[in-house]
CSV table of C-alpha atoms in Angstrom, one decimal:
chain,number,residue,atom,x,y,z
A,1,GLN,CA,-5.2,12.3,13.1
A,2,GLN,CA,-4.2,12.6,9.4
A,3,MET,CA,-0.3,11.9,11.1
A,4,LEU,CA,-1.7,9.1,12.6
A,5,ASP,CA,-3.1,7.2,9.8
A,6,HIS,CA,0.2,7.6,8.1
A,7,ASP,CA,2.6,7.6,10.9
A,8,ALA,CA,1.5,3.0,11.4
A,9,ALA,CA,2.4,2.8,7.2
A,10,VAL,CA,5.5,5.0,7.4
A,11,ARG,CA,7.6,3.2,10.4
A,12,THR,CA,6.7,-0.2,8.3
A,13,LEU,CA,8.2,1.2,5.4
A,14,VAL,CA,11.1,2.8,6.8
A,15,GLY,CA,11.9,-0.1,9.3
A,16,GLU,CA,12.1,-2.4,6.5
A,17,THR,CA,13.6,-0.6,4.0
A,18,ALA,CA,16.1,1.4,6.0
A,19,PRO,CA,18.5,-1.6,6.2
A,20,ARG,CA,18.5,-2.0,2.6
A,21,ILE,CA,19.7,1.3,1.7
A,22,ALA,CA,22.1,1.1,4.2
A,23,ALA,CA,23.8,-2.2,2.9
A,24,ALA,CA,23.3,-0.5,-0.7
A,25,VAL,CA,25.8,2.2,-0.3
A,26,PRO,CA,28.8,3.0,1.7
A,27,ALA,CA,28.7,5.4,4.9
A,28,ILE,CA,29.7,8.5,5.3
A,29,PRO,CA,29.7,11.3,8.0
A,30,ILE,CA,26.8,13.1,8.3
A,31,HIS,CA,26.5,16.8,7.4
A,32,GLY,CA,23.6,17.1,10.3
A,33,ARG,CA,20.6,19.2,9.5
A,34,PHE,CA,20.2,22.8,8.2
A,35,ASP,CA,18.4,25.2,10.2
A,36,LEU,CA,18.2,28.3,8.3
A,37,ARG,CA,17.1,30.1,12.3
A,38,ARG,CA,21.3,29.5,12.5
A,39,VAL,CA,22.2,31.3,9.7
A,40,LEU,CA,22.7,34.6,10.2
A,41,VAL,CA,23.4,37.3,7.1
A,42,PHE,CA,24.7,40.7,8.6
A,43,GLU,CA,26.1,43.1,6.0
A,44,GLY,CA,26.3,40.6,3.5
A,45,ASP,CA,28.5,38.7,5.5
A,46,VAL,CA,27.1,35.3,5.5
A,47,THR,CA,27.5,32.8,8.7
A,48,ILE,CA,26.4,29.2,10.2
A,49,ILE,CA,26.2,28.9,13.3
A,50,ASP,CA,27.0,24.8,14.5
A,51,ALA,CA,25.9,23.6,11.3
A,52,ALA,CA,25.8,20.0,12.4
A,53,SER,CA,24.4,19.9,15.7
A,54,ASP,CA,21.3,18.1,16.4
A,55,PRO,CA,20.3,18.6,19.6
A,56,ASP,CA,17.7,15.7,18.7
A,57,ILE,CA,20.3,13.3,17.9
A,58,ALA,CA,22.9,12.1,20.8
A,59,PRO,CA,26.5,13.6,20.1
A,60,ALA,CA,27.9,9.4,20.0
A,61,ASP,CA,24.8,8.7,17.5
A,62,ARG,CA,26.3,12.3,15.1
A,63,LEU,CA,29.5,11.3,15.0
A,64,GLN,CA,28.3,8.1,13.3
A,65,PRO,CA,28.5,7.6,9.4
A,66,ARG,CA,25.4,6.6,7.9
A,67,ASP,CA,23.8,6.2,4.4
A,68,ALA,CA,24.3,9.3,1.7
A,69,PHE,CA,20.4,8.8,1.7
A,70,VAL,CA,20.1,10.0,5.9
A,71,ASP,CA,22.3,13.6,4.5
A,72,LEU,CA,20.1,14.1,1.9
A,73,GLY,CA,17.3,13.4,3.6
A,74,ARG,CA,18.0,15.9,6.2
A,75,MET,CA,18.7,18.8,3.5
A,76,LEU,CA,15.2,18.1,1.9
A,77,TRP,CA,13.2,18.3,4.7
A,78,SER,CA,15.4,21.2,5.9
A,79,PHE,CA,14.5,23.1,3.1
A,80,ALA,CA,10.2,21.6,3.4
A,81,VAL,CA,10.4,23.3,6.5
A,82,ALA,CA,12.3,26.7,5.7
A,83,ALA,CA,9.6,27.0,3.0
A,84,ARG,CA,6.4,26.6,5.1
A,85,VAL,CA,8.0,28.4,7.8
A,86,ALA,CA,8.5,31.4,5.4
A,87,LEU,CA,4.8,30.9,3.4
A,88,ASP,CA,3.8,31.2,7.6
A,89,THR,CA,5.4,34.1,7.9
A,90,ARG,CA,4.5,36.2,4.6
A,91,ARG,CA,0.7,35.1,5.1
A,92,ALA,CA,0.7,36.4,8.4
A,93,SER,CA,1.9,39.6,7.0
A,94,ALA,CA,0.5,39.5,3.1
A,95,PRO,CA,-2.7,40.2,2.3
A,96,PRO,CA,-5.0,37.2,1.1
A,97,PRO,CA,-5.4,35.1,-1.3
A,98,HIS,CA,-2.4,33.4,-0.8
A,99,ASP,CA,-2.4,30.7,-3.0
A,100,LYS,CA,0.1,32.4,-4.9
A,101,LEU,CA,2.4,32.9,-1.2
A,102,ALA,CA,1.8,28.2,-1.6
A,103,SER,CA,2.7,27.9,-5.3
A,104,TRP,CA,6.3,30.5,-4.5
A,105,ALA,CA,7.5,28.1,-1.7
A,106,ARG,CA,7.0,24.9,-3.5
A,107,ARG,CA,8.8,26.1,-6.2
A,108,TRP,CA,11.2,27.7,-4.4
A,109,MET,CA,11.6,24.0,-2.6
A,110,THR,CA,10.9,21.7,-5.1
A,111,TRP,CA,14.3,24.1,-7.1
A,112,ALA,CA,16.2,24.4,-4.1
A,113,SER,CA,16.0,20.6,-3.5
A,114,ALA,CA,16.7,19.5,-7.4
A,115,SER,CA,20.2,22.3,-6.9
A,116,PHE,CA,21.0,20.9,-3.9
A,117,LEU,CA,21.0,17.3,-5.0
A,118,ALA,CA,22.5,18.3,-8.8
A,119,GLY,CA,25.4,19.4,-6.8
A,120,TYR,CA,26.1,16.6,-4.1
A,121,ARG,CA,25.4,14.5,-7.5
A,122,ALA,CA,28.0,16.4,-8.6
A,123,ALA,CA,30.6,16.2,-6.2
A,124,ALA,CA,29.8,12.8,-5.5
A,125,GLY,CA,31.7,12.2,-9.3
A,126,GLY,CA,29.7,10.1,-10.7
A,127,ASP,CA,30.7,7.4,-7.9
A,128,THR,CA,27.5,4.8,-7.5
A,129,SER,CA,28.4,3.5,-5.3
A,130,VAL,CA,27.6,6.9,-2.6
A,131,LEU,CA,24.6,7.0,-5.3
A,132,PRO,CA,23.5,4.7,-7.4
A,133,ASP,CA,22.3,5.4,-11.1
A,134,ASP,CA,18.4,3.5,-10.7
A,135,THR,CA,16.3,6.7,-10.4
A,136,THR,CA,13.9,5.4,-9.2
A,137,SER,CA,15.1,3.3,-6.1
A,138,ILE,CA,17.3,7.6,-5.3
A,139,GLN,CA,13.8,8.3,-5.0
A,140,HIS,CA,12.5,5.9,-3.2
A,141,ALA,CA,15.4,6.2,-1.1
A,142,LEU,CA,14.9,10.2,-0.5
A,143,TRP,CA,12.0,9.5,0.4
A,144,LEU,CA,12.1,7.1,2.9
A,145,ARG,CA,15.0,9.3,4.5
A,146,TRP,CA,13.1,12.4,3.9
A,147,LEU,CA,10.3,11.0,6.1
A,148,GLU,CA,12.7,9.2,8.4
A,149,SER,CA,14.1,13.1,8.9
A,150,ALA,CA,10.0,14.8,9.0
A,151,PHE,CA,8.6,12.8,11.6
A,152,ARG,CA,11.7,12.5,14.4
A,153,ASP,CA,11.4,16.2,14.2
A,154,VAL,CA,7.8,16.0,14.2
A,155,GLU,CA,7.5,13.9,17.3
A,156,SER,CA,10.4,16.4,18.8
A,157,CYS,CA,8.8,19.5,17.9
A,158,ALA,CA,5.9,18.5,19.7
A,159,ALA,CA,7.3,18.0,22.7
A,160,GLN,CA,9.7,20.7,23.0
A,161,SER,CA,8.2,23.5,21.1
A,162,PRO,CA,4.7,23.5,20.0
A,163,LYS,CA,4.3,26.8,18.5
A,164,TRP,CA,6.4,25.1,14.8
A,165,LEU,CA,4.1,21.5,15.7
A,166,ALA,CA,1.6,22.3,13.2
A,167,LEU,CA,3.8,23.9,10.6
A,168,TRP,CA,5.6,20.4,10.3
A,169,LEU,CA,2.8,18.7,10.3
A,170,GLU,CA,1.2,20.7,7.4
A,171,SER,CA,5.2,20.3,5.1
A,172,VAL,CA,4.5,16.6,6.3
A,173,LEU,CA,0.8,16.1,4.9
A,174,ASP,CA,1.7,17.5,1.8
A,175,ALA,CA,3.9,15.5,1.1
A,176,LEU,CA,2.7,12.6,2.6
A,177,ASP,CA,-1.1,14.0,0.1
A,178,GLU,CA,1.3,13.3,-3.3
A,179,MET,CA,3.7,10.5,-2.5
A,180,PRO,CA,1.8,6.7,-3.7
A,181,LEU,CA,3.3,4.9,0.4
A,182,SER,CA,2.5,1.9,-1.5
A,183,GLU,CA,4.5,2.1,-4.4
A,184,LEU,CA,7.5,3.5,-2.3
A,185,ARG,CA,9.0,-0.1,-1.7
A,186,ILE,CA,12.9,-0.1,-2.7
A,187,ALA,CA,13.5,-4.2,-4.0
A,188,ALA,CA,15.8,-6.5,-1.9
């Protein structure tokens, strides 16, 4: 029910704001969703299998360039999911209390997200057409694209992978509890 309470507000916000974000920055190729279940580690070698694939998006749509925030939002959502899956897996084998585990999962997600964003910004070479200088607009655009990815995955998960649904919902609800939706408006 908590998710449904937020659904209309988030969808309205994304619907109102996404076109303005897209108009403000150039379209670029999108890397897709990063799913840690597609990472193989064997004898110190790491292989990423089909990183650009996103089964929930039609192949023709995957090839359409989009604003950089779509790419970033998907990656940040991937970190949130990875942290939540790791936390849930560890909770199953670790004795209570689990508060410290949850704290570490949030710290890892924050560190991974900040590191990724710093690398992305460095790779953009200060090109403000890809990532504007306005920190508030960047933060709002990231949250909106993160939510867009999260809600799309929750919808897909409900239909295809019900065993993961609770984890995805927990990740979204945690973020919504910390995020003041009323402040997430990007100036026209």
